[in-house]
Amino acid sequence: MQLADLFELSLIGRRDDIALDYEGADGVLATLTFGDIDARRNRLTHLLAHRGLKPGDRLALHLANRVEYIDLLLACVTLGVVLVPINVLYREREIAHIIADAEPIAVVTSDSASASALFPGDVTLWDVDELTHSAATQPKARVRAALDGDAPALIVYTSGTTGRAKGAVLSHNNLLTNGTSLVTCWRITSDDRYLAVLPLFHVHGLANGLVTWLISGCRMRLAERFDVTRAAVLFEEFQPTLFFGVPTMYVRLLELAPDLARRIGARMRLFVCGSAPLPASTLESFRDRFGHVILERYGMSETLMNLSNPYEGERRPGTVGFPLPGISARIVDAELRDVSDGETGELLVRGPNVFRGYWCRPEADAEAFTKDAWFRTGDLAQRAHDGYFTLCGRRSDLIISGGFNIYPREIEELLLEENGVREAVVVGIPDTRRGELPIAYLVTDDALDVAALDASCRRQLASFKVPRAFIRVDAFPRTALGKVQKHLLPAWTPS
């Protein structure tokens, strides 16, 4: 069974049900049934085939959230064309690398005239409005290509902080496995109402959001982006039961008035958080304000979802739960030997959710997989005696000071418990005597009381873990999904 076949459960089986609410270019709210979406998909599939696209060809998308993103995903999945999402925040250099690496047949943009300055001169640009207009004259007859489940569906470029981004090739089976697992484990049904604010160029919004929506047949409200003021209106108007977000979104939602938070929480069924660690303090504040314990899970571009706290049972603060169905997880030391429960090591995963490799990067594949085919996530983790996994940061973020291992997240969680500290990031800086020293960057409500923070850390941490400096910043540099870009933090040197 292909991914497109699974979508037919909604596109055919629920064709008369309302599928999607979205704002059109004129700002007017529009509604489509699953049958409407099916017809749009079929017409666009015929148009792409008429333009010469065939299974295995790449088509890049440089688009913000809009209904045509859904049309293009469905048409590409149906035809066997490989979709290459491009982050709309990327600039010329980043885009040029993706285009040169993936070699797409064309790039679909929202304004080909103004967007042309971002793209290499030899790339073919298709304006999404022109594409939609041309597709309207195509037949509605259903198309089905003979595709293997291992055929590539997406090439998602990772936002690695070192070197050029690599394209993770995700298959139809990867997406199918991920979608059915989440629908089952998180009890997503056609009765749900999903508020979609995550960018569709990222796997969180695309592979989790759109795919589970299409499999379950729930109703979705698509927003262009997350804005806390606008989100308040959307929660009131659409009255969702399901929301996928990242930690920064939940921090902003805590700014809503208590009575509004209670109304939102009363209608909601499930809040899910991922893409970056959720501070335990945020989870607890959100529970008190909205009456819901956020379900935290863990995934990657290369693997989609790996671990999840349970829908029923304890959603333990600071953890990412257990492996999802069919997925195995291990924690190993530097020699790839299993460590005991409670010890920190690198998290390895294996299962039908894991990609086959990077696009045209065999040397990167060799580094990413062990000889017995376990994927090295690069994330440090611990497993509790009862099986809950806790992330401890990236392997590359590990600070080694005087021979002692320092895990930044432990210090960050402590700092977030201090009054007035809204966000905290701990990094290591070179030191001639100890190798590295930890320093802390903080976003705070008021002026920074360095002496108080230092005293608090010294009371609760080993001396080698105490940050040697506390630096206040107005905001952290982040990716579109809210991950802190530590390499872009302001430089610090001892006085």
CSV table of C-alpha atoms in Angstrom, one decimal:
chain,number,residue,atom,x,y,z
A,1,MET,CA,0.0,0.0,0.0
A,2,GLN,CA,1.3,3.4,-0.9
A,3,LEU,CA,1.0,6.6,1.2
A,4,ALA,CA,-1.5,7.9,-1.3
A,5,ASP,CA,-3.7,4.9,-0.8
A,6,LEU,CA,-3.8,5.6,2.9
A,7,PHE,CA,-5.0,9.2,2.2
A,8,GLU,CA,-7.9,7.8,0.1
A,9,LEU,CA,-9.5,6.8,3.4
A,10,SER,CA,-10.3,10.5,3.7
A,11,LEU,CA,-10.2,11.8,0.2
A,12,ILE,CA,-12.7,9.1,-1.0
A,13,GLY,CA,-14.2,7.7,2.2
A,14,ARG,CA,-15.0,11.1,3.7
A,15,ARG,CA,-15.3,13.1,0.5
A,16,ASP,CA,-18.4,15.0,1.7
A,17,ASP,CA,-16.9,15.9,5.1
A,18,ILE,CA,-15.4,19.3,5.7
A,19,ALA,CA,-11.6,18.9,5.6
A,20,LEU,CA,-10.0,22.3,5.7
A,21,ASP,CA,-10.6,26.0,6.7
A,22,TYR,CA,-8.0,28.5,5.4
A,23,GLU,CA,-7.7,32.2,4.5
A,24,GLY,CA,-7.5,32.8,0.8
A,25,ALA,CA,-5.3,35.5,-0.8
A,26,ASP,CA,-8.2,38.0,-0.3
A,27,GLY,CA,-8.3,37.3,3.4
A,28,VAL,CA,-11.7,35.6,3.2
A,29,LEU,CA,-12.1,32.3,5.1
A,30,ALA,CA,-12.6,29.4,2.7
A,31,THR,CA,-13.7,25.8,3.3
A,32,LEU,CA,-13.0,22.7,1.3
A,33,THR,CA,-14.3,19.1,1.7
A,34,PHE,CA,-12.1,16.1,1.3
A,35,GLY,CA,-13.7,15.6,-2.1
A,36,ASP,CA,-12.7,19.2,-3.1
A,37,ILE,CA,-9.1,18.4,-2.1
A,38,ASP,CA,-9.2,15.2,-4.0
A,39,ALA,CA,-10.3,17.0,-7.2
A,40,ARG,CA,-7.6,19.6,-6.7
A,41,ARG,CA,-5.0,16.9,-6.2
A,42,ASN,CA,-6.0,15.0,-9.3
A,43,ARG,CA,-6.0,18.0,-11.6
A,44,LEU,CA,-2.6,19.1,-10.3
A,45,THR,CA,-1.2,15.5,-10.8
A,46,HIS,CA,-2.3,15.6,-14.4
A,47,LEU,CA,-0.6,19.0,-14.9
A,48,LEU,CA,2.7,17.9,-13.4
A,49,ALA,CA,2.7,14.8,-15.5
A,50,HIS,CA,1.9,16.9,-18.6
A,51,ARG,CA,4.9,19.1,-17.7
A,52,GLY,CA,7.1,16.0,-17.9
A,53,LEU,CA,7.6,15.2,-14.2
A,54,LYS,CA,7.9,11.4,-13.5
A,55,PRO,CA,8.7,9.2,-10.5
A,56,GLY,CA,12.0,10.1,-8.9
A,57,ASP,CA,12.1,13.7,-10.2
A,58,ARG,CA,12.5,16.4,-7.6
A,59,LEU,CA,10.2,19.4,-7.2
A,60,ALA,CA,11.2,22.1,-4.7
A,61,LEU,CA,8.7,24.3,-2.8
A,62,HIS,CA,9.6,27.7,-1.5
A,63,LEU,CA,6.2,28.6,0.0
A,64,ALA,CA,4.7,29.8,3.3
A,65,ASN,CA,1.7,27.9,4.6
A,66,ARG,CA,-1.1,28.0,2.1
A,67,VAL,CA,-3.6,25.5,0.6
A,68,GLU,CA,-1.5,25.0,-2.5
A,69,TYR,CA,1.2,23.3,-0.3
A,70,ILE,CA,-1.3,20.6,0.4
A,71,ASP,CA,-2.2,20.3,-3.3
A,72,LEU,CA,1.5,19.9,-4.2
A,73,LEU,CA,2.2,17.4,-1.5
A,74,LEU,CA,-0.7,15.2,-2.6
A,75,ALA,CA,0.1,15.5,-6.3
A,76,CYS,CA,3.8,14.6,-5.8
A,77,VAL,CA,3.0,11.7,-3.5
A,78,THR,CA,0.5,10.4,-6.1
A,79,LEU,CA,2.9,10.8,-9.0
A,80,GLY,CA,6.0,9.6,-7.3
A,81,VAL,CA,7.7,13.0,-7.5
A,82,VAL,CA,10.1,13.8,-4.6
A,83,LEU,CA,9.1,16.9,-2.8
A,84,VAL,CA,11.9,19.2,-1.6
A,85,PRO,CA,10.7,21.7,1.0
A,86,ILE,CA,12.8,24.9,1.3
A,87,ASN,CA,12.7,27.0,4.5
A,88,VAL,CA,11.2,30.4,3.5
A,89,LEU,CA,13.7,32.1,5.9
A,90,TYR,CA,16.7,30.8,4.0
A,91,ARG,CA,18.7,33.3,2.0
A,92,GLU,CA,20.5,33.1,-1.4
A,93,ARG,CA,23.5,31.0,-0.2
A,94,GLU,CA,21.4,28.4,1.7
A,95,ILE,CA,19.0,28.1,-1.2
A,96,ALA,CA,21.7,27.8,-3.8
A,97,HIS,CA,23.2,24.9,-1.9
A,98,ILE,CA,19.9,23.0,-1.8
A,99,ILE,CA,19.2,23.6,-5.5
A,100,ALA,CA,22.7,22.5,-6.5
A,101,ASP,CA,22.4,19.4,-4.3
A,102,ALA,CA,18.9,18.2,-5.0
A,103,GLU,CA,18.8,19.3,-8.7
A,104,PRO,CA,15.0,19.8,-8.8
A,105,ILE,CA,13.1,20.1,-12.1
A,106,ALA,CA,11.7,23.4,-10.9
A,107,VAL,CA,11.0,25.5,-7.8
A,108,VAL,CA,7.4,26.5,-7.0
A,109,THR,CA,7.3,30.0,-5.4
A,110,SER,CA,4.5,32.4,-4.4
A,111,ASP,CA,5.9,35.3,-6.4
A,112,SER,CA,8.4,34.2,-9.1
A,113,ALA,CA,9.2,37.7,-10.1
A,114,SER,CA,10.4,39.0,-6.7
A,115,ALA,CA,11.6,35.6,-5.5
A,116,SER,CA,14.0,35.2,-8.6
A,117,ALA,CA,16.6,37.2,-6.7
A,118,LEU,CA,17.0,34.4,-4.2
A,119,PHE,CA,17.6,31.6,-6.8
A,120,PRO,CA,20.4,30.8,-9.1
A,121,GLY,CA,19.9,32.1,-12.6
A,122,ASP,CA,19.6,28.7,-14.3
A,123,VAL,CA,16.8,27.3,-12.1
A,124,THR,CA,13.2,27.1,-13.4
A,125,LEU,CA,10.7,28.9,-11.3
A,126,TRP,CA,7.0,28.1,-11.3
A,127,ASP,CA,4.6,30.6,-9.8
A,128,VAL,CA,2.1,28.8,-7.6
A,129,ASP,CA,-0.9,30.9,-8.6
A,130,GLU,CA,-0.1,30.3,-12.3
A,131,LEU,CA,0.2,26.6,-11.5
A,132,THR,CA,-3.1,26.5,-9.8
A,133,HIS,CA,-4.8,28.4,-12.6
A,134,SER,CA,-3.4,26.0,-15.2
A,135,ALA,CA,-4.4,22.9,-13.2
A,136,ALA,CA,-8.0,24.1,-13.1
A,137,THR,CA,-8.5,23.0,-16.7
A,138,GLN,CA,-7.1,19.5,-16.2
A,139,PRO,CA,-9.3,16.4,-15.8
A,140,LYS,CA,-10.4,15.2,-12.4
A,141,ALA,CA,-9.7,11.5,-13.2
A,142,ARG,CA,-7.7,9.7,-10.5
A,143,VAL,CA,-4.1,8.8,-11.2
A,144,ARG,CA,-2.2,6.0,-9.6
A,145,ALA,CA,1.5,5.3,-10.2
A,146,ALA,CA,3.1,1.9,-9.6
A,147,LEU,CA,5.3,2.9,-6.7
A,148,ASP,CA,7.3,0.8,-4.1
A,149,GLY,CA,6.9,1.8,-0.5
A,150,ASP,CA,10.7,2.4,-0.3
A,151,ALA,CA,10.4,5.0,-3.1
A,152,PRO,CA,11.5,8.5,-1.9
A,153,ALA,CA,8.8,11.0,-1.0
A,154,LEU,CA,10.6,13.9,0.6
A,155,ILE,CA,14.1,15.2,0.7
A,156,VAL,CA,14.3,17.3,3.9
A,157,TYR,CA,17.4,19.4,4.4
A,158,THR,CA,18.7,19.4,8.0
A,159,SER,CA,19.6,22.7,9.5
A,160,GLY,CA,22.9,21.5,10.8
A,161,THR,CA,25.0,24.1,12.6
A,162,THR,CA,28.2,22.9,11.1
A,163,GLY,CA,29.0,22.4,7.4
A,164,ARG,CA,26.4,22.4,4.6
A,165,ALA,CA,22.9,21.1,5.2
A,166,LYS,CA,22.3,17.4,4.2
A,167,GLY,CA,19.2,16.1,2.5
A,168,ALA,CA,17.5,13.4,4.5
A,169,VAL,CA,15.6,11.1,2.1
A,170,LEU,CA,12.3,10.0,3.6
A,171,SER,CA,10.3,7.2,1.9
A,172,HIS,CA,6.6,6.6,1.4
A,173,ASN,CA,6.9,3.9,4.0
A,174,ASN,CA,8.6,6.2,6.5
A,175,LEU,CA,5.7,8.7,6.3
A,176,LEU,CA,3.1,5.9,6.3
A,177,THR,CA,4.6,4.3,9.4
A,178,ASN,CA,4.9,7.6,11.2
A,179,GLY,CA,1.4,8.7,10.4
A,180,THR,CA,-0.4,5.5,11.4
A,181,SER,CA,1.6,5.3,14.6
A,182,LEU,CA,0.8,8.8,15.7
A,183,VAL,CA,-2.9,8.5,14.8
A,184,THR,CA,-3.1,5.3,16.9
A,185,CYS,CA,-1.0,6.3,19.9
A,186,TRP,CA,-2.4,9.9,20.2
A,187,ARG,CA,-6.0,8.8,19.4
A,188,ILE,CA,-6.4,11.2,16.5
A,189,THR,CA,-9.9,10.6,14.9
A,190,SER,CA,-12.2,12.3,12.4
A,191,ASP,CA,-13.9,14.0,15.4
A,192,ASP,CA,-10.8,16.1,16.1
A,193,ARG,CA,-10.2,19.7,15.0
A,194,TYR,CA,-6.6,20.3,14.3
A,195,LEU,CA,-5.2,23.9,14.4
A,196,ALA,CA,-2.1,23.9,12.1
A,197,VAL,CA,0.3,26.8,12.8
A,198,LEU,CA,3.7,25.0,12.2
A,199,PRO,CA,5.5,25.7,9.0
A,200,LEU,CA,4.8,23.1,6.4
A,201,PHE,CA,8.4,23.2,5.1
A,202,HIS,CA,9.4,21.4,8.3
A,203,VAL,CA,8.7,17.7,9.0
A,204,HIS,CA,6.9,18.6,12.2
A,205,GLY,CA,4.2,20.4,10.3
A,206,LEU,CA,4.3,18.3,7.2
A,207,ALA,CA,5.0,14.7,8.2
A,208,ASN,CA,3.2,14.9,11.6
A,209,GLY,CA,0.5,17.5,10.9
A,210,LEU,CA,-0.6,17.1,7.3
A,211,VAL,CA,-0.1,13.3,7.2
A,212,THR,CA,-2.0,12.6,10.4
A,213,TRP,CA,-4.8,15.0,9.3
A,214,LEU,CA,-5.2,13.2,5.9
A,215,ILE,CA,-5.1,9.7,7.5
A,216,SER,CA,-7.5,10.5,10.3
A,217,GLY,CA,-9.9,12.6,8.3
A,218,CYS,CA,-10.2,15.3,11.0
A,219,ARG,CA,-11.0,18.9,10.3
A,220,MET,CA,-8.0,21.3,10.0
A,221,ARG,CA,-7.6,25.0,10.2
A,222,LEU,CA,-4.5,26.1,8.4
A,223,ALA,CA,-2.8,29.3,9.5
A,224,GLU,CA,0.1,31.0,7.7
A,225,ARG,CA,2.2,31.1,10.9
A,226,PHE,CA,2.1,31.3,14.7
A,227,ASP,CA,1.4,34.7,16.3
A,228,VAL,CA,0.2,34.7,19.9
A,229,THR,CA,-2.3,37.4,19.3
A,230,ARG,CA,-3.7,35.8,16.2
A,231,ALA,CA,-3.5,32.4,17.8
A,232,ALA,CA,-5.9,33.6,20.6
A,233,VAL,CA,-8.4,34.5,17.9
A,234,LEU,CA,-8.0,31.2,16.1
A,235,PHE,CA,-8.5,29.2,19.3
A,236,GLU,CA,-11.7,31.0,20.0
A,237,GLU,CA,-13.1,30.9,16.4
A,238,PHE,CA,-12.0,27.4,15.3
A,239,GLN,CA,-12.3,25.8,18.8
A,240,PRO,CA,-9.6,23.1,18.1
A,241,THR,CA,-9.2,19.9,20.0
A,242,LEU,CA,-5.6,19.2,18.8
A,243,PHE,CA,-2.5,21.4,18.6
A,244,PHE,CA,1.1,20.6,17.7
A,245,GLY,CA,3.6,23.2,18.8
A,246,VAL,CA,7.2,23.9,19.8
A,247,PRO,CA,8.4,25.2,23.2
A,248,THR,CA,8.5,28.8,22.2
A,249,MET,CA,4.8,28.7,21.2
A,250,TYR,CA,3.8,27.3,24.6
A,251,VAL,CA,5.9,30.0,26.4
A,252,ARG,CA,4.0,32.6,24.4
A,253,LEU,CA,0.6,31.0,25.0
A,254,LEU,CA,1.3,31.4,28.8
A,255,GLU,CA,0.9,35.1,28.1
A,256,LEU,CA,-2.8,34.7,27.4
A,257,ALA,CA,-5.3,35.9,30.0
A,258,PRO,CA,-6.2,33.2,32.6
A,259,ASP,CA,-9.9,33.1,31.7
A,260,LEU,CA,-9.1,32.7,28.0
A,261,ALA,CA,-6.6,29.9,28.8
A,262,ARG,CA,-9.3,28.1,30.8
A,263,ARG,CA,-11.7,28.4,27.9
A,264,ILE,CA,-9.2,27.1,25.4
A,265,GLY,CA,-8.2,24.2,27.7
A,266,ALA,CA,-11.8,23.2,28.3
A,267,ARG,CA,-12.3,22.5,24.6
A,268,MET,CA,-8.9,20.9,23.9
A,269,ARG,CA,-8.1,17.2,23.9
A,270,LEU,CA,-4.4,17.2,23.3
A,271,PHE,CA,-1.4,19.5,23.2
A,272,VAL,CA,1.8,18.0,21.7
A,273,CYS,CA,5.3,19.6,21.9
A,274,GLY,CA,8.5,18.8,20.1
A,275,SER,CA,11.4,20.0,17.9
A,276,ALA,CA,13.2,21.3,21.0
A,277,PRO,CA,13.3,20.4,24.7
A,278,LEU,CA,10.4,21.6,26.7
A,279,PRO,CA,11.5,23.0,30.2
A,280,ALA,CA,9.7,21.2,33.0
A,281,SER,CA,8.7,24.6,34.4
A,282,THR,CA,6.8,25.5,31.2
A,283,LEU,CA,5.0,22.2,31.3
A,284,GLU,CA,3.9,22.7,34.9
A,285,SER,CA,2.9,26.4,34.3
A,286,PHE,CA,0.9,25.3,31.3
A,287,ARG,CA,-0.9,22.6,33.2
A,288,ASP,CA,-1.9,25.1,35.9
A,289,ARG,CA,-3.1,27.7,33.4
A,290,PHE,CA,-4.7,25.5,30.7
A,291,GLY,CA,-5.6,22.4,32.7
A,292,HIS,CA,-3.6,20.1,30.3
A,293,VAL,CA,-0.3,18.2,30.6
A,294,ILE,CA,1.5,18.8,27.3
A,295,LEU,CA,2.5,15.5,25.6
A,296,GLU,CA,6.2,15.8,24.8
A,297,ARG,CA,7.7,13.6,22.2
A,298,TYR,CA,11.1,13.3,20.3
A,299,GLY,CA,11.8,13.1,16.6
A,300,MET,CA,14.3,14.1,14.0
A,301,SER,CA,14.2,15.0,10.3
A,302,GLU,CA,16.0,11.7,9.6
A,303,THR,CA,13.7,9.6,11.6
A,304,LEU,CA,10.4,11.4,12.0
A,305,MET,CA,9.0,10.4,15.5
A,306,ASN,CA,11.0,8.1,17.7
A,307,LEU,CA,9.7,8.4,21.3
A,308,SER,CA,6.6,9.7,22.9
A,309,ASN,CA,5.1,10.2,26.3
A,310,PRO,CA,1.9,8.1,26.6
A,311,TYR,CA,-1.5,9.4,25.8
A,312,GLU,CA,-2.9,7.4,28.7
A,313,GLY,CA,-0.6,7.2,31.8
A,314,GLU,CA,2.0,9.5,33.2
A,315,ARG,CA,3.4,12.3,31.0
A,316,ARG,CA,6.5,12.7,33.0
A,317,PRO,CA,8.0,16.3,33.0
A,318,GLY,CA,11.4,16.6,31.4
A,319,THR,CA,11.1,13.2,29.6
A,320,VAL,CA,10.2,12.2,26.0
A,321,GLY,CA,8.6,8.9,27.1
A,322,PHE,CA,9.0,5.5,25.3
A,323,PRO,CA,9.8,4.2,21.8
A,324,LEU,CA,6.8,4.3,19.5
A,325,PRO,CA,5.5,1.0,18.0
A,326,GLY,CA,8.0,-0.9,16.0
A,327,ILE,CA,10.9,1.4,17.1
A,328,SER,CA,13.9,0.2,19.2
A,329,ALA,CA,16.2,2.5,21.1
A,330,ARG,CA,19.5,2.1,22.9
A,331,ILE,CA,21.9,4.3,24.8
A,332,VAL,CA,25.6,3.7,24.3
A,333,ASP,CA,29.0,5.0,25.3
A,334,ALA,CA,31.7,6.3,23.0
A,335,GLU,CA,32.6,2.7,22.1
A,336,LEU,CA,29.0,2.0,21.2
A,337,ARG,CA,28.6,-0.3,24.3
A,338,ASP,CA,25.2,-0.2,26.1
A,339,VAL,CA,25.2,1.8,29.3
A,340,SER,CA,23.2,1.0,32.4
A,341,ASP,CA,19.9,2.7,33.2
A,342,GLY,CA,20.5,6.1,34.7
A,343,GLU,CA,23.8,6.6,32.9
A,344,THR,CA,24.1,9.2,30.0
A,345,GLY,CA,25.1,8.1,26.6
A,346,GLU,CA,24.3,8.6,22.9
A,347,LEU,CA,20.8,7.6,21.8
A,348,LEU,CA,20.6,5.1,18.9
A,349,VAL,CA,17.3,4.2,17.2
A,350,ARG,CA,16.2,1.6,14.6
A,351,GLY,CA,12.9,1.0,13.0
A,352,PRO,CA,10.6,1.5,9.9
A,353,ASN,CA,10.6,5.3,10.6
A,354,VAL,CA,14.3,5.7,10.0
A,355,PHE,CA,15.4,7.1,6.7
A,356,ARG,CA,17.7,5.1,4.4
A,357,GLY,CA,20.3,7.8,4.1
A,358,TYR,CA,21.3,11.3,2.9
A,359,TRP,CA,20.9,12.4,-0.7
A,360,CYS,CA,24.1,11.6,-2.6
A,361,ARG,CA,26.2,11.6,0.7
A,362,PRO,CA,27.5,8.0,1.2
A,363,GLU,CA,30.3,9.3,3.5
A,364,ALA,CA,27.6,11.0,5.8
A,365,ASP,CA,25.6,7.7,5.8
A,366,ALA,CA,28.7,5.8,7.0
A,367,GLU,CA,29.0,8.2,9.9
A,368,ALA,CA,25.3,8.2,10.7
A,369,PHE,CA,24.8,4.5,11.0
A,370,THR,CA,26.6,1.8,13.0
A,371,LYS,CA,27.7,-1.4,11.3
A,372,ASP,CA,24.5,-3.2,12.5
A,373,ALA,CA,22.3,-0.4,11.1
A,374,TRP,CA,21.5,1.6,14.2
A,375,PHE,CA,21.0,5.3,13.5
A,376,ARG,CA,23.2,7.6,15.6
A,377,THR,CA,21.0,10.5,16.6
A,378,GLY,CA,23.8,12.5,18.1
A,379,ASP,CA,21.6,13.2,21.1
A,380,LEU,CA,22.6,12.4,24.7
A,381,ALA,CA,20.0,10.6,26.8
A,382,GLN,CA,19.3,8.6,29.9
A,383,ARG,CA,16.8,5.8,30.4
A,384,ALA,CA,15.1,5.4,33.8
A,385,HIS,CA,14.6,2.0,35.4
A,386,ASP,CA,10.9,2.1,34.2
A,387,GLY,CA,11.8,2.9,30.6
A,388,TYR,CA,11.2,6.7,30.4
A,389,PHE,CA,13.8,8.4,28.2
A,390,THR,CA,15.2,11.8,29.1
A,391,LEU,CA,17.2,13.9,26.6
A,392,CYS,CA,20.4,15.5,28.0
A,393,GLY,CA,21.4,17.6,25.0
A,394,ARG,CA,23.4,17.1,21.8
A,395,ARG,CA,26.6,15.0,21.8
A,396,SER,CA,28.3,18.0,20.2
A,397,ASP,CA,27.0,20.2,23.1
A,398,LEU,CA,28.7,18.1,25.8
A,399,ILE,CA,31.1,20.3,27.8
A,400,ILE,CA,34.2,18.5,29.2
A,401,SER,CA,35.9,20.6,31.9
A,402,GLY,CA,38.9,19.2,33.7
A,403,GLY,CA,37.9,15.7,32.6
A,404,PHE,CA,34.4,16.0,34.0
A,405,ASN,CA,31.3,15.8,31.7
A,406,ILE,CA,28.9,18.7,31.9
A,407,TYR,CA,25.4,18.3,30.4
A,408,PRO,CA,24.1,21.8,29.6
A,409,ARG,CA,20.4,20.9,30.0
A,410,GLU,CA,20.9,20.1,33.7
A,411,ILE,CA,22.2,23.6,34.3
A,412,GLU,CA,19.6,25.2,32.1
A,413,GLU,CA,16.7,23.5,33.9
A,414,LEU,CA,18.1,24.8,37.2
A,415,LEU,CA,18.4,28.4,35.9
A,416,LEU,CA,14.8,28.3,34.6
A,417,GLU,CA,13.6,27.7,38.2
A,418,GLU,CA,15.0,31.1,39.2
A,419,ASN,CA,12.6,34.0,39.4
A,420,GLY,CA,12.7,36.3,36.4
A,421,VAL,CA,14.6,33.8,34.1
A,422,ARG,CA,12.5,33.2,31.0
A,423,GLU,CA,15.0,31.3,28.9
A,424,ALA,CA,18.5,29.8,29.5
A,425,VAL,CA,21.2,28.4,27.3
A,426,VAL,CA,24.5,27.0,28.5
A,427,VAL,CA,27.5,26.6,26.2
A,428,GLY,CA,31.1,25.7,26.6
A,429,ILE,CA,34.0,28.0,25.8
A,430,PRO,CA,37.7,27.0,25.4
A,431,ASP,CA,39.9,27.3,28.4
A,432,THR,CA,43.7,26.6,28.4
A,433,ARG,CA,43.7,25.0,31.8
A,434,ARG,CA,40.4,23.0,32.0
A,435,GLY,CA,39.7,22.5,28.3
A,436,GLU,CA,36.2,24.1,28.4
A,437,LEU,CA,34.2,26.2,30.9
A,438,PRO,CA,30.4,26.5,31.0
A,439,ILE,CA,28.8,30.0,30.6
A,440,ALA,CA,25.1,30.8,30.6
A,441,TYR,CA,23.1,33.1,28.3
A,442,LEU,CA,19.8,34.3,29.8
A,443,VAL,CA,16.6,36.1,28.7
A,444,THR,CA,15.2,37.7,31.9
A,445,ASP,CA,12.3,39.8,32.9
A,446,ASP,CA,14.4,42.3,34.8
A,447,ALA,CA,18.0,43.3,35.3
A,448,LEU,CA,20.3,40.3,35.9
A,449,ASP,CA,21.4,39.6,39.5
A,450,VAL,CA,24.6,37.7,38.7
A,451,ALA,CA,25.5,37.3,42.4
A,452,ALA,CA,22.2,35.7,43.3
A,453,LEU,CA,22.3,33.3,40.3
A,454,ASP,CA,25.9,32.3,41.1
A,455,ALA,CA,25.1,31.6,44.7
A,456,SER,CA,22.0,29.5,43.7
A,457,CYS,CA,24.1,27.4,41.3
A,458,ARG,CA,26.8,26.9,43.9
A,459,ARG,CA,24.3,25.6,46.4
A,460,GLN,CA,22.9,23.1,44.0
A,461,LEU,CA,25.6,22.1,41.6
A,462,ALA,CA,29.1,20.7,41.7
A,463,SER,CA,31.7,23.4,41.4
A,464,PHE,CA,32.8,22.4,38.0
A,465,LYS,CA,29.2,22.8,36.7
A,466,VAL,CA,28.7,26.4,37.9
A,467,PRO,CA,28.7,28.8,34.9
A,468,ARG,CA,31.7,31.1,34.9
A,469,ALA,CA,29.6,33.9,33.4
A,470,PHE,CA,25.9,34.9,33.2
A,471,ILE,CA,25.2,36.9,30.1
A,472,ARG,CA,21.8,38.6,29.6
A,473,VAL,CA,20.5,38.9,26.0
A,474,ASP,CA,17.2,40.3,24.7
A,475,ALA,CA,16.4,37.1,22.6
A,476,PHE,CA,18.1,34.0,21.4
A,477,PRO,CA,18.8,33.4,17.7
A,478,ARG,CA,16.5,30.6,16.6
A,479,THR,CA,15.6,28.4,13.6
A,480,ALA,CA,12.0,28.6,12.2
A,481,LEU,CA,11.0,25.8,14.6
A,482,GLY,CA,12.4,27.5,17.6
A,483,LYS,CA,15.7,25.7,18.1
A,484,VAL,CA,18.4,27.9,19.6
A,485,GLN,CA,21.3,28.5,17.2
A,486,LYS,CA,24.1,28.4,19.8
A,487,HIS,CA,26.8,29.2,17.3
A,488,LEU,CA,25.1,32.6,16.7
A,489,LEU,CA,25.1,33.7,20.3
A,490,PRO,CA,27.3,36.8,21.0
A,491,ALA,CA,30.9,36.0,21.7
A,492,TRP,CA,32.2,36.2,25.3
A,493,THR,CA,35.7,36.6,26.6
A,494,PRO,CA,36.9,36.7,30.2
A,495,SER,CA,37.4,40.2,31.6
